[in-house]
PDB file of C-alpha atoms in Angstrom:
ATOM      1  CA  UNK A   1     -11.806   8.970  31.778  1.00  0.00           C
ATOM      2  CA  UNK A   2     -11.540   7.080  34.736  1.00  0.00           C
ATOM      3  CA  UNK A   3      -8.667   4.583  35.037  1.00  0.00           C
ATOM      4  CA  UNK A   4      -8.702   1.954  37.429  1.00  0.00           C
ATOM      5  CA  UNK A   5      -5.117  -0.800  38.832  1.00  0.00           C
ATOM      6  CA  UNK A   6      -2.335   1.795  36.882  1.00  0.00           C
ATOM      7  CA  UNK A   7      -0.137   2.122  39.986  1.00  0.00           C
ATOM      8  CA  UNK A   8       2.962   2.740  38.361  1.00  0.00           C
ATOM      9  CA  UNK A   9       1.172   5.492  36.369  1.00  0.00           C
ATOM     10  CA  UNK A  10      -0.874   8.256  37.168  1.00  0.00           C
ATOM     11  CA  UNK A  11      -4.496   9.114  35.685  1.00  0.00           C
ATOM     12  CA  UNK A  12      -3.081  12.609  34.439  1.00  0.00           C
ATOM     13  CA  UNK A  13       0.248  10.587  32.678  1.00  0.00           C
ATOM     14  CA  UNK A  14      -1.962   8.248  31.044  1.00  0.00           C
ATOM     15  CA  UNK A  15      -4.677  10.517  29.739  1.00  0.00           C
ATOM     16  CA  UNK A  16      -1.282  13.150  28.259  1.00  0.00           C
ATOM     17  CA  UNK A  17      -0.423   9.710  26.190  1.00  0.00           C
ATOM     18  CA  UNK A  18      -4.340   9.969  24.748  1.00  0.00           C
ATOM     19  CA  UNK A  19      -5.510  12.265  21.830  1.00  0.00           C
ATOM     20  CA  UNK A  20      -9.439  11.847  23.336  1.00  0.00           C
ATOM     21  CA  UNK A  21      -9.567  14.070  25.758  1.00  0.00           C
ATOM     22  CA  UNK A  22     -11.838  15.137  28.969  1.00  0.00           C
ATOM     23  CA  UNK A  23     -14.301  18.238  28.275  1.00  0.00           C
ATOM     24  CA  UNK A  24     -12.823  20.972  30.251  1.00  0.00           C
ATOM     25  CA  UNK A  25     -15.144  24.380  30.983  1.00  0.00           C
ATOM     26  CA  UNK A  26     -14.314  27.939  28.943  1.00  0.00           C
ATOM     27  CA  UNK A  27     -13.828  25.860  25.879  1.00  0.00           C
ATOM     28  CA  UNK A  28     -10.416  24.851  26.563  1.00  0.00           C
ATOM     29  CA  UNK A  29     -11.325  21.796  25.729  1.00  0.00           C
ATOM     30  CA  UNK A  30     -14.424  20.181  23.881  1.00  0.00           C
ATOM     31  CA  UNK A  31     -13.860  16.413  24.993  1.00  0.00           C
ATOM     32  CA  UNK A  32     -15.015  15.323  21.552  1.00  0.00           C
ATOM     33  CA  UNK A  33     -15.328  11.178  21.245  1.00  0.00           C
ATOM     34  CA  UNK A  34     -14.108   9.650  18.305  1.00  0.00           C
ATOM     35  CA  UNK A  35     -13.994   5.975  18.601  1.00  0.00           C
ATOM     36  CA  UNK A  36     -11.050   5.489  15.878  1.00  0.00           C
ATOM     37  CA  UNK A  37      -9.463   7.543  17.941  1.00  0.00           C
ATOM     38  CA  UNK A  38     -10.239   6.371  21.050  1.00  0.00           C
ATOM     39  CA  UNK A  39      -8.953   2.600  20.458  1.00  0.00           C
ATOM     40  CA  UNK A  40      -5.927   4.247  18.493  1.00  0.00           C
ATOM     41  CA  UNK A  41      -5.306   5.434  22.173  1.00  0.00           C
ATOM     42  CA  UNK A  42      -5.812   2.083  23.536  1.00  0.00           C
ATOM     43  CA  UNK A  43      -3.169   0.745  21.542  1.00  0.00           C
ATOM     44  CA  UNK A  44      -0.525   3.513  22.469  1.00  0.00           C
ATOM     45  CA  UNK A  45      -1.111   2.802  26.252  1.00  0.00           C
ATOM     46  CA  UNK A  46       0.034  -0.285  25.348  1.00  0.00           C
ATOM     47  CA  UNK A  47       3.127   0.835  24.450  1.00  0.00           C
ATOM     48  CA  UNK A  48       4.020   2.995  26.422  1.00  0.00           C
ATOM     49  CA  UNK A  49       3.623   0.481  29.235  1.00  0.00           C
ATOM     50  CA  UNK A  50       5.271  -2.395  26.923  1.00  0.00           C
ATOM     51  CA  UNK A  51       7.908   0.433  26.451  1.00  0.00           C
ATOM     52  CA  UNK A  52       8.499   0.490  30.021  1.00  0.00           C
ATOM     53  CA  UNK A  53       9.045  -3.051  30.872  1.00  0.00           C
ATOM     54  CA  UNK A  54       5.571  -4.506  31.560  1.00  0.00           C
ATOM     55  CA  UNK A  55       5.340  -6.857  28.589  1.00  0.00           C
ATOM     56  CA  UNK A  56       2.569  -9.146  30.116  1.00  0.00           C
ATOM     57  CA  UNK A  57       0.638  -5.738  30.536  1.00  0.00           C
ATOM     58  CA  UNK A  58      -3.313  -6.109  29.939  1.00  0.00           C
ATOM     59  CA  UNK A  59      -6.144  -3.678  29.481  1.00  0.00           C
ATOM     60  CA  UNK A  60      -9.211  -4.666  29.367  1.00  0.00           C
ATOM     61  CA  UNK A  61     -12.195  -3.776  26.782  1.00  0.00           C
ATOM     62  CA  UNK A  62     -13.309   0.256  28.664  1.00  0.00           C
ATOM     63  CA  UNK A  63     -16.442   0.488  29.164  1.00  0.00           C
ATOM     64  CA  UNK A  64     -18.192   3.174  27.793  1.00  0.00           C
ATOM     65  CA  UNK A  65     -21.456   4.569  29.422  1.00  0.00           C
ATOM     66  CA  UNK A  66     -23.405   6.708  26.926  1.00  0.00           C
ATOM     67  CA  UNK A  67     -26.248   9.236  28.903  1.00  0.00           C
ATOM     68  CA  UNK A  68     -28.356  12.115  28.302  1.00  0.00           C
ATOM     69  CA  UNK A  69     -28.428  15.967  30.044  1.00  0.00           C
ATOM     70  CA  UNK A  70     -29.986  18.931  29.389  1.00  0.00           C
ATOM     71  CA  UNK A  71     -27.314  22.206  29.956  1.00  0.00           C
ATOM     72  CA  UNK A  72     -29.059  25.251  28.694  1.00  0.00           C
ATOM     73  CA  UNK A  73     -32.399  23.650  27.590  1.00  0.00           C
ATOM     74  CA  UNK A  74     -30.455  21.992  25.108  1.00  0.00           C
ATOM     75  CA  UNK A  75     -30.300  17.369  25.248  1.00  0.00           C
ATOM     76  CA  UNK A  76     -26.878  16.697  25.227  1.00  0.00           C
ATOM     77  CA  UNK A  77     -24.563  13.447  25.138  1.00  0.00           C
ATOM     78  CA  UNK A  78     -21.836  12.829  27.793  1.00  0.00           C
ATOM     79  CA  UNK A  79     -19.888   9.991  27.584  1.00  0.00           C
ATOM     80  CA  UNK A  80     -17.775   8.257  30.727  1.00  0.00           C
ATOM     81  CA  UNK A  81     -15.177   5.575  30.312  1.00  0.00           C
ATOM     82  CA  UNK A  82     -13.406   3.392  32.218  1.00  0.00           C
ATOM     83  CA  UNK A  83     -10.160   1.834  31.655  1.00  0.00           C
ATOM     84  CA  UNK A  84      -8.917  -1.103  33.981  1.00  0.00           C
ATOM     85  CA  UNK A  85      -5.704  -1.943  33.608  1.00  0.00           C
ATOM     86  CA  UNK A  86      -3.221  -5.083  34.895  1.00  0.00           C
ATOM     87  CA  UNK A  87      -0.391  -3.979  34.987  1.00  0.00           C
ATOM     88  CA  UNK A  88       2.200  -6.839  35.863  1.00  0.00           C
ATOM     89  CA  UNK A  89       5.683  -6.561  36.851  1.00  0.00           C
ATOM     90  CA  UNK A  90       8.547  -4.528  34.878  1.00  0.00           C
ATOM     91  CA  UNK A  91      11.051  -6.612  33.563  1.00  0.00           C
ATOM     92  CA  UNK A  92      14.862  -5.861  32.652  1.00  0.00           C
ATOM     93  CA  UNK A  93      16.426  -7.250  29.044  1.00  0.00           C
ATOM     94  CA  UNK A  94      18.489 -10.284  29.597  1.00  0.00           C
ATOM     95  CA  UNK A  95      19.497 -10.143  26.110  1.00  0.00           C
ATOM     96  CA  UNK A  96      19.273 -12.109  23.047  1.00  0.00           C
ATOM     97  CA  UNK A  97      20.516 -16.078  22.356  1.00  0.00           C
ATOM     98  CA  UNK A  98      20.980 -16.253  18.554  1.00  0.00           C
ATOM     99  CA  UNK A  99      20.383 -20.212  16.995  1.00  0.00           C
ATOM    100  CA  UNK A 100      21.238 -21.709  13.511  1.00  0.00           C
ATOM    101  CA  UNK A 101      23.486 -18.303  12.144  1.00  0.00           C
ATOM    102  CA  UNK A 102      25.999 -19.912  10.198  1.00  0.00           C
ATOM    103  CA  UNK A 103      26.795 -16.528   7.262  1.00  0.00           C
ATOM    104  CA  UNK A 104      27.203 -14.255   9.622  1.00  0.00           C
ATOM    105  CA  UNK A 105      29.076 -13.944  13.260  1.00  0.00           C
ATOM    106  CA  UNK A 106      26.471 -13.386  16.245  1.00  0.00           C
ATOM    107  CA  UNK A 107      28.554  -9.507  16.531  1.00  0.00           C
ATOM    108  CA  UNK A 108      28.092  -9.176  13.075  1.00  0.00           C
ATOM    109  CA  UNK A 109      24.126  -9.556  13.709  1.00  0.00           C
ATOM    110  CA  UNK A 110      24.445  -7.068  17.024  1.00  0.00           C
ATOM    111  CA  UNK A 111      26.791  -5.071  17.028  1.00  0.00           C
ATOM    112  CA  UNK A 112      24.410  -1.929  16.290  1.00  0.00           C
ATOM    113  CA  UNK A 113      21.599  -2.757  18.495  1.00  0.00           C
ATOM    114  CA  UNK A 114      19.368  -0.620  20.596  1.00  0.00           C
ATOM    115  CA  UNK A 115      18.290  -2.457  23.386  1.00  0.00           C
ATOM    116  CA  UNK A 116      21.300  -3.554  25.701  1.00  0.00           C
ATOM    117  CA  UNK A 117      21.432  -6.273  28.402  1.00  0.00           C
ATOM    118  CA  UNK A 118      20.247  -4.659  31.975  1.00  0.00           C
ATOM    119  CA  UNK A 119      18.044  -1.692  30.596  1.00  0.00           C
ATOM    120  CA  UNK A 120      14.154  -2.109  31.209  1.00  0.00           C
ATOM    121  CA  UNK A 121      12.877  -4.150  28.345  1.00  0.00           C
ATOM    122  CA  UNK A 122      11.483  -2.145  25.318  1.00  0.00           C
ATOM    123  CA  UNK A 123       9.110  -3.749  23.137  1.00  0.00           C
ATOM    124  CA  UNK A 124      10.001  -1.446  20.341  1.00  0.00           C
ATOM    125  CA  UNK A 125      13.167  -1.086  20.685  1.00  0.00           C
ATOM    126  CA  UNK A 126      13.563  -5.077  20.510  1.00  0.00           C
ATOM    127  CA  UNK A 127      10.787  -5.326  17.209  1.00  0.00           C
ATOM    128  CA  UNK A 128      13.694  -2.380  15.681  1.00  0.00           C
ATOM    129  CA  UNK A 129      16.652  -4.923  16.827  1.00  0.00           C
ATOM    130  CA  UNK A 130      14.709  -7.368  15.476  1.00  0.00           C
ATOM    131  CA  UNK A 131      14.217  -5.913  12.318  1.00  0.00           C
ATOM    132  CA  UNK A 132      18.168  -4.604  12.047  1.00  0.00           C
ATOM    133  CA  UNK A 133      18.923  -7.992  12.183  1.00  0.00           C
ATOM    134  CA  UNK A 134      16.614  -9.501   9.369  1.00  0.00           C
ATOM    135  CA  UNK A 135      17.478  -6.478   7.635  1.00  0.00           C
ATOM    136  CA  UNK A 136      21.194  -8.010   7.565  1.00  0.00           C
ATOM    137  CA  UNK A 137      20.121 -10.597   5.598  1.00  0.00           C
ATOM    138  CA  UNK A 138      17.773  -9.111   3.574  1.00  0.00           C
ATOM    139  CA  UNK A 139      20.789  -6.245   2.250  1.00  0.00           C
ATOM    140  CA  UNK A 140      22.687  -8.968   1.451  1.00  0.00           C
ATOM    141  CA  UNK A 141      20.519 -11.062  -0.542  1.00  0.00           C
ATOM    142  CA  UNK A 142      19.227 -13.473   2.033  1.00  0.00           C
ATOM    143  CA  UNK A 143      15.790 -12.345   1.275  1.00  0.00           C
ATOM    144  CA  UNK A 144      13.962 -15.448   2.150  1.00  0.00           C
ATOM    145  CA  UNK A 145      15.986 -16.283   5.663  1.00  0.00           C
ATOM    146  CA  UNK A 146      13.337 -17.043   8.876  1.00  0.00           C
ATOM    147  CA  UNK A 147      13.903 -15.894  12.001  1.00  0.00           C
ATOM    148  CA  UNK A 148      11.430 -16.964  14.741  1.00  0.00           C
ATOM    149  CA  UNK A 149      11.423 -15.688  18.723  1.00  0.00           C
ATOM    150  CA  UNK A 150      11.013 -17.687  21.864  1.00  0.00           C
ATOM    151  CA  UNK A 151      11.076 -15.321  24.853  1.00  0.00           C
ATOM    152  CA  UNK A 152      12.138 -16.664  28.499  1.00  0.00           C
ATOM    153  CA  UNK A 153      11.421 -15.438  31.311  1.00  0.00           C
ATOM    154  CA  UNK A 154      13.018 -14.666  34.627  1.00  0.00           C
ATOM    155  CA  UNK A 155      10.461 -14.446  37.288  1.00  0.00           C
ATOM    156  CA  UNK A 156      12.779 -14.420  39.970  1.00  0.00           C
ATOM    157  CA  UNK A 157      15.118 -11.617  39.112  1.00  0.00           C
ATOM    158  CA  UNK A 158      11.792  -9.945  36.554  1.00  0.00           C
ATOM    159  CA  UNK A 159      14.730 -10.573  33.531  1.00  0.00           C
ATOM    160  CA  UNK A 160      13.095 -11.060  30.133  1.00  0.00           C
ATOM    161  CA  UNK A 161      15.331 -12.647  27.856  1.00  0.00           C
ATOM    162  CA  UNK A 162      14.854 -13.939  23.681  1.00  0.00           C
ATOM    163  CA  UNK A 163      16.209 -16.686  21.927  1.00  0.00           C
ATOM    164  CA  UNK A 164      16.082 -16.129  17.786  1.00  0.00           C
ATOM    165  CA  UNK A 165      16.069 -19.057  15.476  1.00  0.00           C
ATOM    166  CA  UNK A 166      17.867 -18.221  12.339  1.00  0.00           C
ATOM    167  CA  UNK A 167      16.671 -20.425   9.090  1.00  0.00           C
ATOM    168  CA  UNK A 168      18.756 -18.683   6.851  1.00  0.00           C
ATOM    169  CA  UNK A 169      18.827 -18.513   2.707  1.00  0.00           C
ATOM    170  CA  UNK A 170      20.506 -18.805  -0.318  1.00  0.00           C
ATOM    171  CA  UNK A 171      21.150 -15.327  -1.643  1.00  0.00           C
ATOM    172  CA  UNK A 172      18.603 -13.790  -4.176  1.00  0.00           C
ATOM    173  CA  UNK A 173      19.319 -12.694  -7.479  1.00  0.00           C
ATOM    174  CA  UNK A 174      17.335  -9.391  -9.580  1.00  0.00           C
ATOM    175  CA  UNK A 175      15.827 -11.026 -12.030  1.00  0.00           C
ATOM    176  CA  UNK A 176      14.420  -7.552 -13.560  1.00  0.00           C
ATOM    177  CA  UNK A 177      13.296  -4.342 -12.717  1.00  0.00           C
ATOM    178  CA  UNK A 178      10.284  -3.392 -14.940  1.00  0.00           C
ATOM    179  CA  UNK A 179       7.710   0.048 -14.553  1.00  0.00           C
ATOM    180  CA  UNK A 180       4.013  -0.292 -14.761  1.00  0.00           C
ATOM    181  CA  UNK A 181       1.558   2.277 -14.767  1.00  0.00           C
ATOM    182  CA  UNK A 182       4.146   5.198 -15.950  1.00  0.00           C
ATOM    183  CA  UNK A 183       1.931   6.297 -19.279  1.00  0.00           C
ATOM    184  CA  UNK A 184       3.927   9.808 -19.594  1.00  0.00           C
ATOM    185  CA  UNK A 185       7.263   9.443 -18.569  1.00  0.00           C
ATOM    186  CA  UNK A 186       9.640   7.126 -20.275  1.00  0.00           C
ATOM    187  CA  UNK A 187      11.343   4.296 -18.702  1.00  0.00           C
ATOM    188  CA  UNK A 188      14.672   5.356 -19.313  1.00  0.00           C
ATOM    189  CA  UNK A 189      13.961   8.384 -17.230  1.00  0.00           C
ATOM    190  CA  UNK A 190      12.514   6.093 -14.177  1.00  0.00           C
ATOM    191  CA  UNK A 191      15.893   4.098 -14.633  1.00  0.00           C
ATOM    192  CA  UNK A 192      18.003   7.224 -13.343  1.00  0.00           C
ATOM    193  CA  UNK A 193      16.324   7.108 -10.002  1.00  0.00           C
ATOM    194  CA  UNK A 194      16.962   3.268  -9.756  1.00  0.00           C
ATOM    195  CA  UNK A 195      19.877   1.581  -7.890  1.00  0.00           C
ATOM    196  CA  UNK A 196      18.978  -1.642  -8.684  1.00  0.00           C
ATOM    197  CA  UNK A 197      20.558  -3.473 -11.701  1.00  0.00           C
ATOM    198  CA  UNK A 198      19.337  -6.920 -13.260  1.00  0.00           C
ATOM    199  CA  UNK A 199      21.606  -9.760 -12.381  1.00  0.00           C
ATOM    200  CA  UNK A 200      23.037  -7.914  -8.986  1.00  0.00           C
ATOM    201  CA  UNK A 201      22.592  -9.442  -5.679  1.00  0.00           C
ATOM    202  CA  UNK A 202      19.356  -8.134  -4.442  1.00  0.00           C
ATOM    203  CA  UNK A 203      20.037  -5.260  -2.157  1.00  0.00           C
ATOM    204  CA  UNK A 204      16.923  -4.215   0.627  1.00  0.00           C
ATOM    205  CA  UNK A 205      18.801  -1.236   0.998  1.00  0.00           C
ATOM    206  CA  UNK A 206      18.871   0.359  -2.450  1.00  0.00           C
ATOM    207  CA  UNK A 207      15.725  -1.111  -3.371  1.00  0.00           C
ATOM    208  CA  UNK A 208      13.946   0.829  -0.091  1.00  0.00           C
ATOM    209  CA  UNK A 209      16.188   3.907  -1.746  1.00  0.00           C
ATOM    210  CA  UNK A 210      14.932   3.601  -5.496  1.00  0.00           C
ATOM    211  CA  UNK A 211      11.472   3.774  -4.501  1.00  0.00           C
ATOM    212  CA  UNK A 212      12.524   6.856  -2.548  1.00  0.00           C
ATOM    213  CA  UNK A 213      14.699   8.281  -5.589  1.00  0.00           C
ATOM    214  CA  UNK A 214      11.011   7.519  -7.516  1.00  0.00           C
ATOM    215  CA  UNK A 215       9.314   9.527  -4.696  1.00  0.00           C
ATOM    216  CA  UNK A 216      12.268  12.653  -5.735  1.00  0.00           C
ATOM    217  CA  UNK A 217      11.150  12.538  -9.195  1.00  0.00           C
ATOM    218  CA  UNK A 218       8.232  14.644  -8.237  1.00  0.00           C
ATOM    219  CA  UNK A 219       6.602  13.058 -11.286  1.00  0.00           C
ATOM    220  CA  UNK A 220       3.884  10.735  -8.688  1.00  0.00           C
ATOM    221  CA  UNK A 221       1.022  11.430  -6.439  1.00  0.00           C
TER     222      UNK A 221
END
């Protein structure tokens, strides 16, 4: 596996992020190539870079070259892989700007977020924070609330910020709770594990707890 363009991280560091391994002698690593795992490795490399502030990192389509060699009178296929990376700039996080939120204040929506202003930008943490804001609405029944993002880049100072445009919805209520596919287990047994009731304001966290409660009954695979 050959990398090109990786100035921030060594080949050794990037290879450790991958499940695809080079063959090592003495049987330490077999070097088996599994295509599905390899392309997941590429996604993991993207994730690594974007979680270290390289928001615009580019990884070109890998070059996979196959050769046939003979070892101990047995023909074998070997694969050489070249991965070209354009790292781009590393950015720090310059905060969130919220727009359109009237039901919750800015402090209500941002007090418990993971990504702090001034930190190296992490795309995964940003996605978690965005989900946490959406979940805040969902847990109070505003399930049709839409959040759109708009990034803003300060190239001079290597900063990235996001504007979240929030379109709030009305509250949703639970109209019915029913089960399908339970041919052996009675409804009243399942209902004991469910935390949502008809007429309540929809609560996403209670829905998730209900699903876990049903799984914990041990009746379903």
